[in-house]
Tab-separated table of C-alpha atoms in Angstrom:
chain	number	residue	atom	x	y	z
A	14	MET	CA	0.000	0.000	0.000
A	15	LEU	CA	1.141	3.544	-0.735
A	16	LYS	CA	1.561	5.088	2.715
A	17	ILE	CA	1.141	8.873	2.747
A	18	ALA	CA	1.973	11.169	5.660
A	19	TYR	CA	-0.676	13.811	6.243
A	20	SER	CA	-1.765	15.996	9.136
A	21	ASP	CA	-3.867	19.146	9.397
A	22	VAL	CA	-0.886	20.683	11.191
A	23	PHE	CA	0.941	20.840	7.823
A	24	ARG	CA	-1.205	23.827	6.851
A	25	TYR	CA	-0.020	26.931	8.673
A	26	ALA	CA	-1.888	30.237	8.792
A	27	VAL	CA	-0.239	32.781	6.478
A	28	PRO	CA	-1.379	36.202	5.206
A	29	GLU	CA	-3.754	36.078	2.221
A	30	LYS	CA	-1.223	37.008	-0.459
A	31	HIS	CA	1.720	35.114	1.009
A	32	ARG	CA	3.824	33.560	-1.753
A	33	PHE	CA	3.819	30.119	-0.121
A	34	PRO	CA	0.683	28.276	-1.352
A	35	MET	CA	-0.246	26.726	1.991
A	36	GLN	CA	-3.653	25.574	0.709
A	37	LYS	CA	-1.947	22.891	-1.400
A	38	TYR	CA	-1.689	20.721	1.722
A	39	THR	CA	-5.477	20.504	1.795
A	40	MET	CA	-6.049	20.381	-1.956
A	41	ILE	CA	-3.634	17.527	-2.764
A	42	PRO	CA	-5.230	14.905	-0.468
A	43	GLU	CA	-8.733	16.035	-1.382
A	44	ARG	CA	-8.068	15.680	-5.113
A	45	LEU	CA	-6.402	12.281	-4.822
A	46	LEU	CA	-9.287	10.977	-2.717
A	47	ALA	CA	-11.985	12.452	-4.958
A	48	GLU	CA	-10.554	10.899	-8.113
A	49	GLY	CA	-10.024	7.495	-6.465
A	50	THR	CA	-6.240	7.398	-6.850
A	51	ILE	CA	-6.097	6.619	-3.128
A	52	THR	CA	-8.454	6.034	-0.209
A	53	SER	CA	-8.338	7.329	3.355
A	54	ALA	CA	-6.579	4.078	4.314
A	55	ASN	CA	-3.442	5.299	2.513
A	56	PHE	CA	-2.929	8.139	4.983
A	57	PHE	CA	-1.100	7.965	8.268
A	58	ALA	CA	-0.845	10.663	10.924
A	59	PRO	CA	2.817	11.259	11.718
A	60	LYS	CA	4.250	11.473	15.206
A	61	ARG	CA	6.210	14.476	16.487
A	62	LEU	CA	9.999	14.709	16.650
A	63	SER	CA	11.430	14.428	20.138
A	64	GLU	CA	14.025	16.856	21.434
A	65	GLU	CA	16.625	14.086	21.247
A	66	GLU	CA	15.780	13.482	17.583
A	67	ILE	CA	16.056	17.191	16.758
A	68	LEU	CA	19.507	17.327	18.341
A	69	THR	CA	20.839	14.621	16.024
A	70	THR	CA	20.910	17.337	13.352
A	71	HIS	CA	20.303	20.806	14.778
A	72	THR	CA	22.398	22.691	17.316
A	73	ALA	CA	21.305	22.950	20.938
A	74	GLU	CA	21.381	26.751	20.704
A	75	TYR	CA	19.090	26.873	17.661
A	76	TRP	CA	16.673	24.383	19.218
A	77	TYR	CA	16.630	26.351	22.488
A	78	LYS	CA	15.758	29.560	20.637
A	79	LEU	CA	12.955	27.809	18.727
A	80	LYS	CA	11.619	26.147	21.873
A	81	THR	CA	11.636	29.377	23.888
A	82	GLN	CA	10.605	31.599	20.949
A	83	THR	CA	13.707	33.759	21.428
A	84	LEU	CA	14.997	33.927	17.851
A	85	SER	CA	15.782	37.545	17.054
A	86	THR	CA	13.811	39.280	14.317
A	87	LYS	CA	16.929	39.092	12.158
A	88	GLU	CA	17.228	35.325	12.775
A	89	ALA	CA	13.541	34.635	12.162
A	90	ARG	CA	13.056	36.791	9.055
A	91	PRO	CA	14.842	34.456	6.555
A	92	ILE	CA	12.435	31.632	7.454
A	93	GLY	CA	9.626	33.583	5.791
A	94	PHE	CA	6.788	32.635	8.154
A	95	GLU	CA	5.630	34.317	11.339
A	96	MET	CA	7.545	32.676	14.173
A	97	THR	CA	5.117	31.043	16.610
A	98	PRO	CA	5.090	27.885	18.782
A	99	SER	CA	2.721	26.258	16.263
A	100	LEU	CA	5.209	26.832	13.426
A	101	VAL	CA	7.873	24.989	15.428
A	102	ASP	CA	5.400	22.213	16.245
A	103	ARG	CA	4.463	21.945	12.571
A	104	GLY	CA	8.110	21.438	11.655
A	105	ARG	CA	8.455	18.664	14.213
A	106	TYR	CA	5.559	16.731	12.680
A	107	ILE	CA	6.718	17.272	9.096
A	108	ALA	CA	10.247	16.067	9.819
A	109	HIS	CA	9.136	12.986	11.737
A	110	ALA	CA	6.723	12.223	8.902
A	111	THR	CA	9.681	12.008	6.516
A	112	TYR	CA	11.446	9.565	8.821
A	113	GLU	CA	8.285	7.444	9.071
A	114	CYS	CA	7.991	7.549	5.267
A	115	ALA	CA	11.484	6.073	5.040
A	116	LEU	CA	10.437	3.170	7.259
A	117	TYR	CA	7.267	2.601	5.224
A	118	ALA	CA	9.305	2.795	2.005
A	119	GLN	CA	11.497	-0.010	3.303
A	120	GLN	CA	8.334	-2.045	3.796
A	121	TYR	CA	6.411	-1.161	0.619
A	122	GLY	CA	9.034	0.176	-1.804
A	123	VAL	CA	7.802	3.776	-1.727
A	124	ALA	CA	6.113	6.176	0.689
A	125	MET	CA	5.232	9.864	0.448
A	126	ASN	CA	4.978	12.946	2.612
A	127	VAL	CA	2.362	15.502	1.538
A	128	ALA	CA	4.771	18.080	3.002
A	129	GLY	CA	8.530	17.964	3.633
A	130	GLY	CA	11.589	18.770	1.607
A	131	THR	CA	12.699	21.486	4.039
A	132	HIS	CA	16.188	21.521	2.566
A	133	HIS	CA	17.097	25.148	3.341
A	134	ALA	CA	17.279	24.579	7.104
A	135	PHE	CA	20.865	24.478	8.387
A	136	ALA	CA	22.037	22.935	11.649
A	137	ASP	CA	22.019	26.332	13.365
A	138	HIS	CA	19.362	28.353	11.538
A	139	GLY	CA	16.310	28.197	9.313
A	140	GLU	CA	15.594	29.945	6.030
A	141	GLY	CA	13.526	29.645	2.854
A	142	PHE	CA	10.301	28.448	4.556
A	143	CYS	CA	12.295	25.757	6.414
A	144	VAL	CA	12.599	25.463	10.209
A	145	PHE	CA	13.942	21.907	10.622
A	146	ASN	CA	15.697	19.894	7.905
A	147	ASP	CA	13.462	16.856	7.518
A	148	VAL	CA	15.575	14.784	5.127
A	149	CYS	CA	18.754	15.310	7.140
A	150	ILE	CA	17.002	14.467	10.407
A	151	ALA	CA	15.446	11.365	8.859
A	152	SER	CA	18.823	10.340	7.423
A	153	ASN	CA	20.572	10.750	10.772
A	154	LEU	CA	17.880	8.760	12.550
A	155	LEU	CA	18.156	5.911	10.032
A	156	LEU	CA	21.941	5.850	10.344
A	157	ASN	CA	21.979	6.150	14.127
A	158	ARG	CA	19.423	3.359	14.537
A	159	GLY	CA	21.101	0.981	12.096
A	160	GLN	CA	18.153	1.193	9.690
A	161	ALA	CA	20.329	2.298	6.750
A	162	GLN	CA	24.040	2.356	5.976
A	163	LYS	CA	24.102	4.460	2.795
A	164	ILE	CA	21.623	7.121	1.709
A	165	LEU	CA	21.161	8.944	-1.596
A	166	VAL	CA	19.295	12.246	-1.620
A	167	VAL	CA	17.940	13.128	-5.074
A	168	ASP	CA	16.963	16.782	-4.773
A	169	LEU	CA	15.213	18.080	-7.898
A	170	ASP	CA	13.860	21.269	-6.359
A	171	VAL	CA	14.713	24.281	-8.534
A	172	HIS	CA	16.518	25.777	-5.522
A	173	GLN	CA	19.686	24.134	-4.245
A	174	GLY	CA	19.275	22.340	-0.916
A	175	ASN	CA	21.925	24.443	0.770
A	176	GLY	CA	20.962	23.135	4.210
A	177	ASN	CA	21.318	19.528	3.043
A	178	ALA	CA	24.748	20.233	1.591
A	179	SER	CA	25.957	22.016	4.718
A	180	ILE	CA	24.632	19.534	7.273
A	181	MET	CA	25.895	16.464	5.404
A	182	ALA	CA	29.224	17.957	4.238
A	183	ASN	CA	31.217	15.617	6.504
A	184	GLU	CA	28.889	12.606	6.435
A	185	PRO	CA	30.183	10.137	3.813
A	186	ARG	CA	27.206	7.819	4.307
A	187	VAL	CA	24.805	10.428	2.840
A	188	PHE	CA	25.274	11.481	-0.782
A	189	ILE	CA	23.544	14.744	-1.715
A	190	PHE	CA	22.678	15.117	-5.419
A	191	SER	CA	21.041	18.362	-6.535
A	192	ILE	CA	19.896	19.625	-9.935
A	193	HIS	CA	18.911	23.287	-9.598
A	194	GLY	CA	18.827	26.687	-11.228
A	195	ALA	CA	22.215	28.383	-11.441
A	196	LYS	CA	20.812	31.899	-11.169
A	197	ASN	CA	18.359	31.395	-8.354
A	198	TYR	CA	18.055	31.300	-4.587
A	199	PRO	CA	20.154	30.530	-2.638
A	200	PHE	CA	22.501	32.974	-4.321
A	201	ARG	CA	25.352	31.728	-2.166
A	202	LYS	CA	25.351	28.008	-2.875
A	203	GLN	CA	26.839	25.304	-0.651
A	204	ILE	CA	28.789	22.374	-2.084
A	205	SER	CA	26.815	19.127	-2.397
A	206	ASP	CA	28.364	15.783	-3.331
A	207	LEU	CA	27.091	16.469	-6.849
A	208	ASP	CA	25.597	19.761	-7.996
A	209	ILE	CA	24.290	20.287	-11.525
A	210	GLU	CA	23.390	23.908	-12.236
A	211	LEU	CA	20.948	24.742	-15.009
A	212	GLU	CA	20.588	27.922	-17.012
A	213	ASN	CA	17.290	29.822	-16.969
A	214	ASP	CA	14.551	28.391	-19.218
A	215	THR	CA	16.050	24.887	-19.391
A	216	GLY	CA	13.245	22.762	-20.843
A	217	ASP	CA	12.004	19.182	-20.709
A	218	GLU	CA	14.375	17.586	-23.195
A	219	GLU	CA	17.626	18.947	-21.780
A	220	TYR	CA	16.519	18.403	-18.175
A	221	LEU	CA	15.526	14.780	-18.754
A	222	GLU	CA	18.732	14.090	-20.681
A	223	ILE	CA	20.844	15.344	-17.783
A	224	LEU	CA	18.853	13.240	-15.335
A	225	ALA	CA	19.217	10.130	-17.511
A	226	GLU	CA	22.951	10.675	-17.867
A	227	THR	CA	23.428	11.028	-14.117
A	228	LEU	CA	20.962	9.114	-11.954
A	229	PRO	CA	21.614	5.496	-13.067
A	230	ARG	CA	25.345	5.978	-12.566
A	231	LEU	CA	24.809	7.480	-9.118
A	232	ILE	CA	22.535	4.654	-8.040
A	233	LYS	CA	25.184	2.176	-9.162
A	234	ASP	CA	28.146	4.013	-7.617
A	235	VAL	CA	26.545	5.109	-4.338
A	236	ALA	CA	24.644	1.819	-3.902
A	237	PRO	CA	22.212	3.336	-1.377
A	238	ASP	CA	19.934	1.409	0.975
A	239	ILE	CA	17.319	4.130	0.535
A	240	ILE	CA	16.662	7.212	-1.600
A	241	PHE	CA	15.053	10.434	-0.434
A	242	TYR	CA	13.498	12.098	-3.469
A	243	GLN	CA	12.601	15.795	-3.352
A	244	SER	CA	10.005	15.990	-6.131
A	245	ALA	CA	9.422	19.750	-6.075
A	246	VAL	CA	7.287	21.303	-8.802
A	247	ASP	CA	8.979	24.724	-8.863
A	248	VAL	CA	10.772	23.492	-12.013
A	249	LEU	CA	7.620	24.323	-13.997
A	250	ALA	CA	7.760	27.127	-16.545
A	251	THR	CA	4.737	28.652	-14.775
A	252	ASP	CA	6.583	28.971	-11.460
A	253	LYS	CA	7.030	32.513	-10.107
A	254	LEU	CA	10.283	31.635	-8.324
A	255	GLY	CA	11.655	28.926	-10.618
A	256	LYS	CA	13.086	30.351	-13.877
A	257	LEU	CA	13.202	26.909	-15.564
A	258	GLY	CA	10.991	25.812	-18.454
A	259	LEU	CA	9.510	22.394	-17.688
A	260	THR	CA	5.970	21.497	-18.740
A	261	GLN	CA	3.564	19.433	-16.662
A	262	GLN	CA	4.422	16.498	-18.949
A	263	GLY	CA	8.149	17.039	-18.415
A	264	CYS	CA	7.676	17.164	-14.651
A	265	MET	CA	5.718	13.899	-14.793
A	266	ALA	CA	8.397	12.276	-16.950
A	267	ARG	CA	11.016	13.361	-14.403
A	268	ASP	CA	9.115	11.759	-11.527
A	269	GLU	CA	8.436	8.585	-13.454
A	270	TYR	CA	12.104	8.281	-14.436
A	271	VAL	CA	13.346	8.656	-10.856
A	272	LEU	CA	10.850	6.146	-9.502
A	273	ARG	CA	11.473	3.631	-12.289
A	274	GLN	CA	15.214	3.786	-11.620
A	275	ALA	CA	14.709	3.260	-7.891
A	276	LYS	CA	12.230	0.430	-8.428
A	277	ALA	CA	14.438	-1.326	-10.991
A	278	ALA	CA	17.336	-1.215	-8.529
A	279	ASN	CA	15.046	-2.410	-5.715
A	280	ILE	CA	15.881	0.627	-3.586
A	281	PRO	CA	13.162	2.050	-1.300
A	282	VAL	CA	12.286	5.671	-2.013
A	283	ALA	CA	10.777	8.195	0.396
A	284	ILE	CA	9.287	11.158	-1.462
A	285	VAL	CA	8.986	14.694	-0.073
A	286	MET	CA	7.242	17.496	-1.921
A	287	GLY	CA	9.491	20.567	-1.738
A	288	GLY	CA	8.445	23.811	-3.430
A	289	GLY	CA	5.958	24.970	-6.028
A	290	TYR	CA	4.994	28.608	-6.548
A	291	SER	CA	3.065	28.886	-9.809
A	292	GLU	CA	0.655	31.833	-10.004
A	293	ASN	CA	-2.248	29.444	-10.518
A	294	ILE	CA	-2.511	27.085	-7.537
A	295	GLU	CA	-4.010	24.499	-9.926
A	296	ASP	CA	-0.633	24.134	-11.656
A	297	VAL	CA	1.044	23.414	-8.322
A	298	VAL	CA	-1.556	20.950	-7.059
A	299	GLU	CA	-1.873	19.065	-10.336
A	300	ALA	CA	1.904	18.641	-10.648
A	301	HIS	CA	2.183	17.390	-7.060
A	302	CYS	CA	-0.784	15.051	-7.557
A	303	ASN	CA	0.916	13.594	-10.622
A	304	THR	CA	3.785	12.440	-8.412
A	305	PHE	CA	1.347	10.523	-6.203
A	306	ARG	CA	-0.452	9.075	-9.234
A	307	ILE	CA	2.808	7.827	-10.719
A	308	ALA	CA	3.917	6.236	-7.440
A	309	GLN	CA	0.551	4.524	-7.007
A	310	ARG	CA	0.547	3.220	-10.591
A	311	LEU	CA	4.169	2.056	-10.728
A	312	TYR	CA	4.202	0.273	-7.399
A	313	PHE	CA	0.613	-0.754	-6.708
A	314	GLY	CA	-1.431	-0.620	-9.914
A	315	GLU	CA	-3.793	1.984	-11.293
A	316	ALA	CA	-5.819	2.797	-8.187
A	317	ALA	CA	-6.044	2.060	-4.493
A	318	ASP	CA	-7.779	-1.138	-3.386
């Protein structure tokens, strides 16, 4: 069964014209249920990260400031959301959901988080709508608990996962692979294990060629026990913050290629959503829903039982 992490806590109150489309966290599950791609049985409610789990990845000072709501205005501003206790709580659920998805992926081949992909959070600070780094926390928990020995992160968000690169810079058991826009946030990039930078307006054909030239070799060379796949949809040509030129069809082909490669190699894959900022929320939701549809079809057949 396709296990999907979802909680109402994922949706955080933001001002009406905020550029983060928070309503997608309601619209994605509703659409997938309405069309019969999944049923309510596919969803699980994630648990919350413990303090001990947070400290596997984030500094004690940063966690203390989050816990006591004592981040300065200057420290909180780059996160991009109003700093409240519920925002911190939200991040704890999202990050633990990604860890639980990894465990379900080991059982079923694939699992998905309706949220997640908070790859701009560093060990000692948050930025870019990211408070905790879910994939890095999940990776550290898997490694620490002997549930994985080698991890591949395939980050196809249009923005480089600078937090991922920084946190895992000295962790040889986690390989960070990122394809992202060269002339886009973060303007000061970190160094991942493999970074591929794309020029503005890169379209479907070139993007998919680069992916096909790179991913099979990485899977072979890294030989991971598990893959975390950041399937962000800010690569779309319609994206306000993206600057690339992918179509909905190209985005679907990307997702299908990644999942087919993982499945062929018999490597579990935990999928997190990452960003998507198209003017029309329909473009964002439809592209995210396509990722779920592809996972359901490839691993479990056309529709949920």
